[in-house]
Coordinates of C-alpha atoms in Angstrom, one line a residue:
Chain P
M1 CA -70.4 -93.2 6.8
P2 CA -72.0 -89.6 6.8
H3 CA -75.5 -89.8 6.7
E4 CA -76.3 -88.8 2.7
F5 CA -78.0 -85.1 3.8
D6 CA -74.6 -84.0 6.1
A7 CA -72.4 -85.2 3.1
Q8 CA -74.8 -83.6 0.2
T9 CA -74.6 -79.8 2.3
A10 CA -71.4 -80.0 3.3
V11 CA -69.2 -76.7 3.0
R12 CA -65.9 -76.5 2.9
P13 CA -63.8 -73.1 4.5
E14 CA -61.6 -71.5 2.0
G15 CA -60.6 -68.4 3.9
D16 CA -62.0 -64.7 3.8
G17 CA -65.6 -66.2 5.5
R18 CA -66.2 -68.5 2.5
Y19 CA -66.5 -71.2 1.7
A20 CA -66.6 -74.2 -1.1
A21 CA -70.0 -76.2 -1.7
E22 CA -71.1 -78.8 -4.0
L23 CA -75.1 -78.3 -4.9
A24 CA -76.2 -82.7 -5.3
E25 CA -78.0 -83.5 -8.4
G26 CA -80.0 -85.7 -6.3
W27 CA -81.8 -82.6 -5.0
V28 CA -82.7 -81.2 -8.3
V29 CA -87.7 -80.1 -8.6
G30 CA -88.1 -78.8 -12.0
G31 CA -86.4 -75.7 -13.0
G32 CA -83.5 -75.6 -10.6
V33 CA -82.0 -76.9 -6.9
N34 CA -85.2 -77.0 -4.3
G35 CA -84.3 -73.6 -2.3
G36 CA -84.8 -75.7 0.9
Y37 CA -81.5 -78.0 0.2
L38 CA -80.0 -74.6 -0.3
L39 CA -81.1 -73.0 2.4
A40 CA -79.4 -75.5 4.2
V41 CA -75.9 -75.3 3.0
I42 CA -76.0 -72.4 3.8
G43 CA -77.1 -72.9 7.3
T44 CA -74.0 -74.7 7.8
A45 CA -71.3 -72.4 6.5
L46 CA -73.0 -69.7 9.6
R47 CA -72.9 -73.2 11.7
A48 CA -68.8 -72.9 10.6
T49 CA -69.0 -69.6 11.3
F50 CA -70.3 -68.4 14.8
P51 CA -69.5 -72.3 16.4
A52 CA -70.6 -71.0 19.5
K53 CA -74.7 -70.5 18.2
P54 CA -74.3 -72.8 16.2
D55 CA -78.3 -72.3 15.3
P56 CA -79.9 -70.5 12.5
V57 CA -82.6 -68.9 15.0
A58 CA -84.0 -67.0 11.8
V59 CA -83.1 -66.7 8.1
S60 CA -84.2 -64.4 5.0
A61 CA -84.1 -64.9 1.9
Y62 CA -83.3 -63.5 -2.0
Y63 CA -84.1 -65.6 -4.3
L64 CA -83.2 -64.3 -7.2
S65 CA -81.8 -66.6 -9.8
A66 CA -81.6 -70.6 -10.4
A67 CA -78.6 -72.9 -9.1
R68 CA -77.9 -76.1 -11.2
P69 CA -76.3 -79.1 -9.4
G70 CA -72.2 -78.7 -9.4
P71 CA -69.9 -75.8 -6.9
A72 CA -70.7 -73.2 -5.4
T73 CA -69.6 -70.9 -3.3
V74 CA -70.6 -69.1 0.5
A75 CA -69.1 -66.2 0.7
V76 CA -70.1 -65.1 5.3
D77 CA -70.3 -61.1 6.0
V78 CA -69.9 -61.3 9.7
R79 CA -72.9 -57.3 10.9
R80 CA -72.1 -58.2 14.3
E81 CA -71.6 -60.6 16.9
G82 CA -71.9 -60.5 20.7
G83 CA -75.3 -61.3 23.3
R84 CA -76.9 -64.2 22.6
V85 CA -76.3 -63.7 19.2
A86 CA -74.8 -63.4 16.1
T87 CA -76.4 -62.0 12.7
A88 CA -74.0 -61.9 8.6
S89 CA -75.0 -61.5 5.1
V90 CA -75.1 -64.0 3.4
E91 CA -74.8 -65.7 -0.8
L92 CA -74.8 -68.2 -2.0
V93 CA -72.4 -67.5 -5.7
Q94 CA -72.5 -70.1 -8.7
E95 CA -70.3 -68.7 -11.9
G96 CA -70.2 -65.2 -10.0
E97 CA -74.0 -65.1 -9.9
T98 CA -75.7 -64.4 -6.5
R99 CA -78.2 -67.3 -6.6
I100 CA -79.5 -66.0 -3.5
A101 CA -79.0 -62.9 -1.3
A102 CA -78.9 -63.3 2.6
L103 CA -79.5 -62.2 5.7
A104 CA -79.5 -64.7 9.7
T105 CA -79.1 -64.1 13.1
Y106 CA -78.0 -67.6 15.6
G107 CA -77.8 -68.8 18.2
D108 CA -77.6 -71.4 20.5
L109 CA -81.1 -72.1 20.6
A110 CA -79.9 -74.9 23.8
R111 CA -80.2 -71.4 26.2
F112 CA -82.9 -70.0 25.0
G113 CA -84.6 -71.6 27.8
D114 CA -87.5 -73.1 27.4
D115 CA -91.0 -71.7 28.5
V116 CA -93.4 -72.6 25.7
R117 CA -96.6 -70.5 26.2
T118 CA -98.9 -71.4 22.7
T119 CA -102.6 -71.6 21.5
A120 CA -100.6 -73.2 17.8
T121 CA -102.9 -76.6 17.0
E122 CA -100.3 -79.2 15.6
P123 CA -102.2 -80.4 12.4
V124 CA -103.5 -83.8 13.1
L125 CA -102.3 -86.6 10.9
P126 CA -103.0 -89.9 10.4
P127 CA -100.0 -92.1 11.0
P128 CA -97.8 -92.5 8.2
D129 CA -98.9 -96.1 7.7
E130 CA -102.9 -94.9 6.5
C131 CA -100.9 -92.0 4.7
V132 CA -100.1 -91.2 1.3
A133 CA -95.9 -92.0 0.4
N134 CA -94.1 -89.8 -2.1
T135 CA -92.7 -93.6 -2.6
L136 CA -96.4 -93.8 -4.9
A137 CA -95.9 -91.0 -7.0
P138 CA -95.9 -91.5 -10.4
Q139 CA -92.8 -92.3 -12.7
E140 CA -93.0 -88.9 -14.0
I141 CA -93.3 -86.8 -11.2
L142 CA -90.2 -88.8 -10.2
D143 CA -87.8 -87.9 -12.9
L144 CA -88.8 -84.5 -12.7
A145 CA -88.4 -84.4 -9.2
P146 CA -84.7 -86.1 -8.0
M147 CA -85.7 -84.9 -4.3
M148 CA -88.5 -86.4 -4.1
G149 CA -85.8 -90.0 -2.8
R150 CA -84.8 -87.6 -0.5
F151 CA -86.7 -88.5 2.4
D152 CA -90.2 -90.4 3.7
M153 CA -93.7 -87.9 3.2
R154 CA -97.0 -89.4 4.2
F155 CA -99.2 -86.9 3.2
H156 CA -102.4 -87.0 4.6
P157 CA -104.7 -88.6 2.8
D158 CA -107.6 -85.7 2.6
H159 CA -104.9 -83.4 1.5
V160 CA -103.7 -85.3 -1.6
G161 CA -106.5 -84.3 -4.1
W162 CA -104.9 -82.5 -6.6
A163 CA -103.0 -85.7 -7.6
V164 CA -105.9 -86.9 -9.4
G165 CA -107.4 -83.7 -10.8
Q166 CA -109.3 -83.2 -7.6
P167 CA -107.5 -80.7 -5.4
S168 CA -109.7 -79.9 -1.8
G169 CA -109.7 -75.5 -2.8
R170 CA -108.5 -75.7 0.6
G171 CA -105.7 -74.4 0.5
E172 CA -102.9 -76.5 3.1
L173 CA -100.6 -79.9 2.1
A174 CA -99.6 -82.0 5.6
A175 CA -97.4 -84.5 5.9
W176 CA -95.3 -86.7 7.7
F177 CA -91.4 -86.2 7.2
R178 CA -88.6 -87.7 7.8
L179 CA -85.0 -88.3 5.9
V180 CA -84.8 -91.3 3.6
D181 CA -81.4 -93.0 5.5
G182 CA -82.9 -92.2 9.4
R183 CA -81.1 -89.0 10.1
E184 CA -82.8 -86.4 12.6
P185 CA -83.9 -83.5 12.7
D186 CA -81.5 -80.8 13.3
P187 CA -81.3 -76.6 13.6
V188 CA -80.0 -76.3 9.8
S189 CA -81.7 -79.1 8.5
L190 CA -84.7 -77.8 9.9
L191 CA -84.6 -74.9 7.3
M192 CA -85.1 -77.6 4.4
V193 CA -88.0 -79.1 5.9
L194 CA -90.0 -75.9 5.8
D195 CA -89.5 -75.7 1.9
A196 CA -90.4 -79.6 0.8
L197 CA -93.4 -80.3 0.6
P198 CA -95.5 -79.7 -3.1
P199 CA -96.4 -75.9 -3.3
V200 CA -99.7 -75.6 -1.1
T201 CA -101.2 -74.0 -4.9
F202 CA -101.3 -77.5 -5.8
D203 CA -104.2 -77.3 -3.2
L204 CA -106.1 -74.8 -5.2
G205 CA -105.4 -76.2 -8.5
M206 CA -102.8 -75.2 -9.4
M207 CA -100.1 -77.8 -11.3
G208 CA -97.0 -75.4 -11.8
W209 CA -93.9 -74.6 -9.9
A210 CA -94.2 -71.7 -7.5
P211 CA -90.4 -70.2 -7.6
T212 CA -90.6 -68.2 -4.3
L213 CA -88.6 -64.0 -3.9
E214 CA -88.3 -64.6 -0.3
L215 CA -88.6 -67.2 2.0
T216 CA -88.1 -66.0 6.2
A217 CA -87.4 -69.1 9.4
H218 CA -88.3 -69.2 12.1
V219 CA -86.8 -71.8 14.1
R220 CA -88.2 -72.1 17.7
A221 CA -86.2 -74.4 19.2
R222 CA -84.3 -77.3 18.5
P223 CA -86.3 -80.9 17.5
A224 CA -86.4 -83.8 19.1
P225 CA -85.9 -87.7 16.9
G226 CA -87.7 -89.3 14.7
W227 CA -91.3 -88.1 12.7
L228 CA -91.8 -84.7 11.5
K229 CA -95.5 -83.1 11.1
V230 CA -95.2 -80.2 7.9
R231 CA -98.0 -77.9 7.1
H232 CA -97.9 -75.6 4.3
R233 CA -100.8 -72.5 4.4
T234 CA -101.8 -70.1 2.2
R235 CA -104.7 -67.4 2.6
N236 CA -104.2 -64.6 0.4
M237 CA -103.7 -65.1 -4.2
A238 CA -103.4 -61.9 -5.1
G239 CA -101.4 -59.7 -8.2
G240 CA -99.8 -62.7 -9.6
M241 CA -98.6 -64.1 -5.9
F242 CA -99.4 -65.8 -2.5
E243 CA -98.2 -65.8 1.1
E244 CA -97.5 -69.8 2.5
D245 CA -96.6 -69.9 5.6
C246 CA -94.9 -73.3 7.4
E247 CA -95.0 -75.1 10.5
V248 CA -92.8 -77.5 11.3
W249 CA -93.7 -80.0 14.2
D250 CA -91.3 -82.5 16.5
S251 CA -92.6 -85.7 17.7
A252 CA -92.8 -84.5 21.7
G253 CA -95.4 -82.1 20.2
R254 CA -93.2 -79.0 19.6
L255 CA -93.6 -76.5 16.9
V256 CA -89.7 -75.7 16.4
A257 CA -89.7 -73.7 13.1
Q258 CA -92.0 -71.7 11.4
S259 CA -91.6 -69.6 7.4
R260 CA -93.2 -67.9 5.8
Q261 CA -92.3 -67.2 1.9
L262 CA -93.6 -64.9 -1.2
A263 CA -94.2 -66.8 -4.0
M264 CA -94.8 -66.1 -7.7
Q265 CA -98.3 -68.6 -8.9
P266 CA -97.5 -71.1 -11.2
R267 CA -98.7 -70.1 -15.0
T268 CA -101.4 -73.3 -15.9
S269 CA -103.0 -74.1 -18.3
Chain X
M1 CA -95.8 -27.9 3.3
P2 CA -95.4 -32.1 2.3
H3 CA -97.3 -34.3 4.7
E4 CA -94.8 -34.8 8.6
F5 CA -94.4 -38.4 7.4
D6 CA -93.2 -37.1 3.5
A7 CA -90.3 -34.0 5.4
Q8 CA -89.2 -37.0 8.4
T9 CA -88.1 -40.0 5.7
A10 CA -87.5 -37.9 2.8
V11 CA -83.8 -38.4 1.7
R12 CA -80.8 -36.4 -0.5
P13 CA -78.9 -39.1 -2.9
E14 CA -74.9 -38.9 -2.3
G15 CA -74.3 -41.4 -5.4
D16 CA -73.0 -44.9 -4.8
G17 CA -75.7 -45.2 -3.6
R18 CA -76.3 -43.2 -0.5
Y19 CA -78.4 -41.3 1.6
A20 CA -78.4 -39.5 3.8
A21 CA -81.7 -39.3 6.3
E22 CA -82.1 -37.3 9.0
L23 CA -84.2 -39.5 11.8
A24 CA -87.3 -37.5 13.3
E25 CA -86.9 -37.1 17.4
G26 CA -91.0 -38.0 16.3
W27 CA -91.0 -41.2 15.9
V28 CA -89.0 -41.9 19.0
V29 CA -91.0 -45.1 21.7
G30 CA -89.2 -46.4 24.7
G31 CA -85.5 -47.3 23.5
G32 CA -84.6 -46.1 20.1
V33 CA -86.3 -45.0 17.3
N34 CA -89.4 -46.7 15.7
G35 CA -88.2 -49.6 14.0
G36 CA -90.9 -49.6 11.2
Y37 CA -90.6 -45.6 10.7
L38 CA -87.1 -47.1 10.3
L39 CA -87.6 -49.5 8.0
A40 CA -89.8 -46.2 5.7
V41 CA -86.9 -44.2 5.5
I42 CA -84.3 -47.1 3.5
G43 CA -88.5 -47.6 1.5
T44 CA -87.8 -44.0 0.3
A45 CA -83.8 -44.4 -0.5
L46 CA -84.9 -48.2 -2.7
R47 CA -87.8 -45.5 -4.3
A48 CA -85.9 -43.0 -4.8
T49 CA -83.2 -46.6 -6.2
F50 CA -86.0 -48.1 -9.2
P51 CA -88.0 -45.3 -10.2
A52 CA -90.0 -48.0 -12.5
K53 CA -90.8 -50.3 -9.5
P54 CA -91.0 -47.9 -6.6
D55 CA -93.1 -50.2 -4.7
P56 CA -92.3 -52.7 -1.9
V57 CA -92.9 -56.0 -2.4
A58 CA -91.0 -57.9 0.3
V59 CA -88.5 -55.9 3.0
S60 CA -87.0 -58.1 5.6
A61 CA -85.0 -56.4 7.6
Y62 CA -82.7 -57.3 11.0
Y63 CA -81.7 -54.3 13.5
L64 CA -79.0 -54.7 14.8
S65 CA -78.9 -51.5 17.3
A66 CA -80.9 -49.3 18.3
A67 CA -81.5 -45.5 16.2
R68 CA -81.5 -42.8 17.4
P69 CA -82.6 -39.2 16.5
G70 CA -80.4 -37.1 13.7
P71 CA -78.6 -37.0 10.6
A72 CA -78.3 -41.5 9.9
T73 CA -76.6 -42.8 6.2
V74 CA -79.4 -45.7 4.4
A75 CA -76.4 -47.0 1.6
V76 CA -77.6 -49.4 -1.2
D77 CA -76.3 -52.1 -3.3
V78 CA -78.7 -53.3 -6.1
R79 CA -77.9 -57.0 -5.6
R80 CA -80.3 -57.8 -9.0
E81 CA -82.6 -56.3 -11.4
G82 CA -84.4 -56.3 -14.3
G83 CA -87.9 -58.6 -15.1
R84 CA -90.3 -58.0 -12.6
V85 CA -89.2 -57.6 -9.9
A86 CA -85.1 -55.8 -8.4
T87 CA -83.7 -56.9 -4.8
A88 CA -80.8 -54.7 -3.4
S89 CA -79.2 -55.2 0.3
V90 CA -79.6 -52.3 2.0
E91 CA -77.9 -51.2 6.2
L92 CA -79.2 -48.0 7.6
V93 CA -76.0 -46.5 9.8
Q94 CA -74.9 -44.1 12.5
E95 CA -72.1 -42.7 12.9
G96 CA -70.1 -46.4 11.4
E97 CA -72.7 -48.3 13.5
T98 CA -74.7 -50.3 11.7
R99 CA -78.8 -50.3 12.3
I100 CA -80.7 -51.6 10.7
A101 CA -79.5 -54.5 7.8
A102 CA -82.4 -56.4 5.4
L103 CA -82.9 -57.0 2.0
A104 CA -86.0 -56.2 -0.6
T105 CA -87.7 -57.2 -3.9
Y106 CA -89.5 -53.7 -5.3
G107 CA -91.7 -54.1 -8.4
D108 CA -94.5 -52.1 -10.3
L109 CA -97.5 -53.3 -7.6
A110 CA -100.2 -51.9 -10.6
R111 CA -98.6 -53.7 -13.0
F112 CA -99.0 -57.4 -10.4
G113 CA -102.8 -57.4 -11.7
D114 CA -105.2 -57.5 -9.5
D115 CA -106.9 -60.8 -9.3
V116 CA -107.4 -62.1 -5.9
R117 CA -108.7 -65.2 -3.9
T118 CA -108.4 -64.9 -0.3
T119 CA -109.0 -66.9 2.9
A120 CA -107.6 -64.4 4.2
T121 CA -110.8 -62.4 7.2
E122 CA -111.3 -58.5 7.6
P123 CA -110.8 -57.4 11.2
V124 CA -114.3 -56.5 12.7
L125 CA -113.7 -53.1 14.7
P126 CA -116.8 -51.0 15.3
P127 CA -116.4 -47.9 14.1
P128 CA -113.1 -45.6 15.1
D129 CA -115.8 -42.7 16.7
E130 CA -117.0 -46.2 18.9
C131 CA -113.4 -47.0 20.0
V132 CA -110.6 -46.0 21.9
A133 CA -108.2 -43.4 20.5
N134 CA -104.6 -43.3 21.3
T135 CA -105.2 -39.8 22.6
L136 CA -106.8 -40.8 25.5
A137 CA -103.7 -42.7 26.7
P138 CA -101.8 -41.3 29.8
Q139 CA -99.1 -38.6 30.2
E140 CA -97.0 -40.6 31.8
I141 CA -96.6 -43.0 28.3
L142 CA -97.3 -39.8 25.9
D143 CA -94.0 -38.7 27.0
L144 CA -92.0 -42.3 26.4
A145 CA -93.7 -42.9 23.4
P146 CA -93.2 -39.5 21.0
M147 CA -94.2 -41.3 18.1
M148 CA -98.0 -41.9 19.4
G149 CA -98.1 -37.8 18.3
R150 CA -98.0 -39.2 14.2
F151 CA -100.8 -41.2 14.1
D152 CA -104.1 -41.1 15.3
M153 CA -105.3 -44.8 16.1
R154 CA -108.7 -46.4 17.5
F155 CA -108.6 -50.2 19.7
H156 CA -111.3 -52.2 19.6
P157 CA -112.3 -51.4 22.6
D158 CA -112.4 -56.0 23.1
H159 CA -108.5 -55.3 22.2
V160 CA -106.9 -52.2 24.9
G161 CA -107.5 -54.2 28.6
W162 CA -103.5 -53.9 29.3
A163 CA -104.3 -49.8 29.4
V164 CA -106.1 -50.9 32.9
G165 CA -104.6 -54.5 33.8
Q166 CA -106.6 -56.3 32.9
P167 CA -105.2 -57.6 29.1
S168 CA -107.1 -60.8 27.5
G169 CA -104.3 -63.3 27.4
R170 CA -105.7 -63.7 23.4
G171 CA -102.8 -62.1 21.6
E172 CA -104.1 -60.6 19.3
L173 CA -105.1 -56.0 19.1
A174 CA -106.3 -54.8 16.5
A175 CA -107.5 -50.7 15.5
W176 CA -108.4 -47.9 13.6
F177 CA -104.9 -45.9 11.8
R178 CA -104.2 -42.7 9.5
L179 CA -101.1 -40.5 9.2
V180 CA -102.2 -37.1 11.8
D181 CA -102.6 -34.6 9.0
G182 CA -104.7 -36.4 6.5
R183 CA -101.0 -38.6 4.2
E184 CA -102.9 -41.1 3.0
P185 CA -101.6 -44.5 2.6
D186 CA -98.6 -45.8 -0.1
P187 CA -96.5 -49.0 -0.4
V188 CA -94.1 -46.4 1.5
S189 CA -96.2 -45.7 4.3
L190 CA -97.4 -49.2 5.1
L191 CA -93.6 -50.3 5.5
M192 CA -93.8 -47.9 9.2
V193 CA -97.9 -49.1 9.6
L194 CA -96.8 -53.4 10.0
D195 CA -94.5 -52.1 13.1
A196 CA -96.9 -49.1 14.9
L197 CA -99.1 -50.4 16.9
P198 CA -98.1 -51.7 20.8
P199 CA -96.2 -54.5 21.1
V200 CA -99.2 -57.6 20.7
T201 CA -97.6 -59.4 24.5
F202 CA -99.2 -56.3 25.4
D203 CA -101.7 -58.2 25.7
L204 CA -100.3 -61.4 27.3
G205 CA -100.1 -58.8 29.7
M206 CA -96.2 -58.2 29.4
M207 CA -96.0 -54.3 29.6
G208 CA -92.0 -54.1 28.4
W209 CA -90.6 -52.9 24.6
A210 CA -90.1 -56.0 22.9
P211 CA -87.1 -55.1 21.1
T212 CA -87.2 -56.2 17.2
L213 CA -84.7 -59.4 15.5
E214 CA -86.5 -59.5 12.4
L215 CA -89.8 -58.3 10.5
T216 CA -90.7 -59.3 6.7
A217 CA -92.4 -57.2 5.2
H218 CA -94.9 -57.8 2.0
V219 CA -97.0 -55.1 0.1
R220 CA -99.3 -56.9 -1.5
A221 CA -101.3 -54.2 -3.3
R222 CA -101.5 -50.1 -3.0
P223 CA -103.3 -49.0 -1.2
A224 CA -106.5 -47.1 -1.3
P225 CA -106.9 -43.6 0.6
G226 CA -108.6 -43.4 3.6
W227 CA -109.0 -44.8 7.5
L228 CA -106.6 -48.4 7.3
K229 CA -107.1 -51.5 9.6
V230 CA -104.4 -53.1 11.0
R231 CA -104.2 -56.3 12.9
H232 CA -101.8 -57.8 15.2
R233 CA -101.2 -61.6 17.3
T234 CA -98.7 -64.6 18.6
R235 CA -99.6 -67.9 18.6
N236 CA -96.2 -69.2 19.4
M237 CA -94.3 -68.2 22.4
A238 CA -91.3 -69.6 23.4
G239 CA -87.5 -68.9 23.9
G240 CA -87.9 -66.4 25.7
M241 CA -89.0 -65.0 22.0
F242 CA -92.5 -64.8 19.9
E243 CA -93.4 -64.2 16.3
E244 CA -95.8 -61.5 15.6
D245 CA -97.8 -61.1 12.7
C246 CA -99.8 -58.6 10.8
E247 CA -102.9 -57.9 9.0
V248 CA -103.1 -54.0 7.3
W249 CA -106.7 -53.7 5.0
D250 CA -107.2 -50.3 3.2
S251 CA -110.4 -48.4 3.4
A252 CA -111.9 -51.0 -0.1
G253 CA -111.7 -53.9 2.3
R254 CA -108.1 -55.5 0.8
L255 CA -105.1 -57.2 3.2
V256 CA -102.6 -54.8 1.6
A257 CA -100.1 -55.4 3.0
Q258 CA -98.9 -58.3 5.5
S259 CA -95.8 -58.5 8.2
R260 CA -94.7 -61.4 11.0
Q261 CA -91.6 -59.9 12.6
L262 CA -90.1 -62.3 15.3
A263 CA -89.0 -60.7 18.7
M264 CA -87.6 -61.3 22.2
Q265 CA -90.1 -61.3 25.1
P266 CA -91.0 -58.4 27.2
R267 CA -89.2 -58.6 30.4
T268 CA -91.4 -58.1 33.1
S269 CA -91.2 -57.7 36.8

């Protein structure tokens, strides 16, 4: 049996750069299908397009309309191949309507070298057993967000005040993360992880859904097996929009993926 | 007389979403034409495409090959219009070869509201007259980078050690910025400003050219007239690549644009 993540992100080549996908019910959250999951579906089609360059290096996705569970087509248009990386324009389409327009550069991260020189600092989290599990969420939240059933997420106890009406106001969320059935992280699954936590605006006391306009992911290394650490931060809310920066760190203490998204501020009462 | 920036970023509509541009010699730097300038040329074509939504909100550009001075075509393919924003896929093409593939969302920033809630902090810079002007660069640098003649840039004295072989190693550059002939900043010119400073890797002692793979710009507000403050930072150099984050602050002390790019680490001797 394949892991559920692999079954749910699988694509079937139909020729001419087109791939058929089936968007799973299990990734619904709020008004649509989770954007990170959609990015992983697109990422799977791109991996199939570039067998010798199987890893996402940079992916920029513009979310044009909300996706629904069911059939979808990923249409890949290779814009440049040759050298160390390849770049494609991609669209995810349902019923003739573009859900996501994206650009992506792929490569082979294993051949990019192991040098690291960083001033970024790993999130400090208590051990997973001392954190707050997503499975503790009230049933009405789980009903609204079936996606929560796809992973084991353990929040820093200082970052879940919003769940009891006491957001910290700092604009930061951090959690341990792994897929439920032991499926280990890889570069394509990291595309999903970058958009799996609740919106960082929860920590600012805005509990609504925050639609993404644009998300750009950079995958910087293949992740080691085991728990990931994920951190969301925002600094600038202005003009009804905010930026959300995400970092994913692997069990070896390496910063393996970064993203920034521009999202609409949730409407709050 | 138009300002030189407007003359050099002008486009002529040719129908079917195609615009003719003439890339100016004056924006050459190292091996090609500056990527920020190219983004402003693309941005001008998009502004012409969306008269009621004249401002870039998010633009993601993938740099596929080096552009040269001379004629170019910007081809705009509108992917969604209606509502508060419009999104297009865009390519900048020379001699049949795609130089840049981009996605962009445009809107009217004046209608996005004035609320600001930020923890971002403005760069602290001595007054422009106490900073180090780009015009002081040695003639061989100015010959390699005619682009330096397009603007007045005043570096923080603590951020130019690299010019005398003493980089700080912090991975940070900050400077005052304005266009030479008094042309005030606007949302499209900010696209250029986000990629106008030298690569932040200069501050890490790597003096070579750092080719951009991908750059995503978010314009968050229309800038006030006057000097801009620009700051580049990097935190993570790994696998031969680094991310460069840029912030642009206007004379009213507002964070008006943010970008992140993924670039190739310069080859150094």
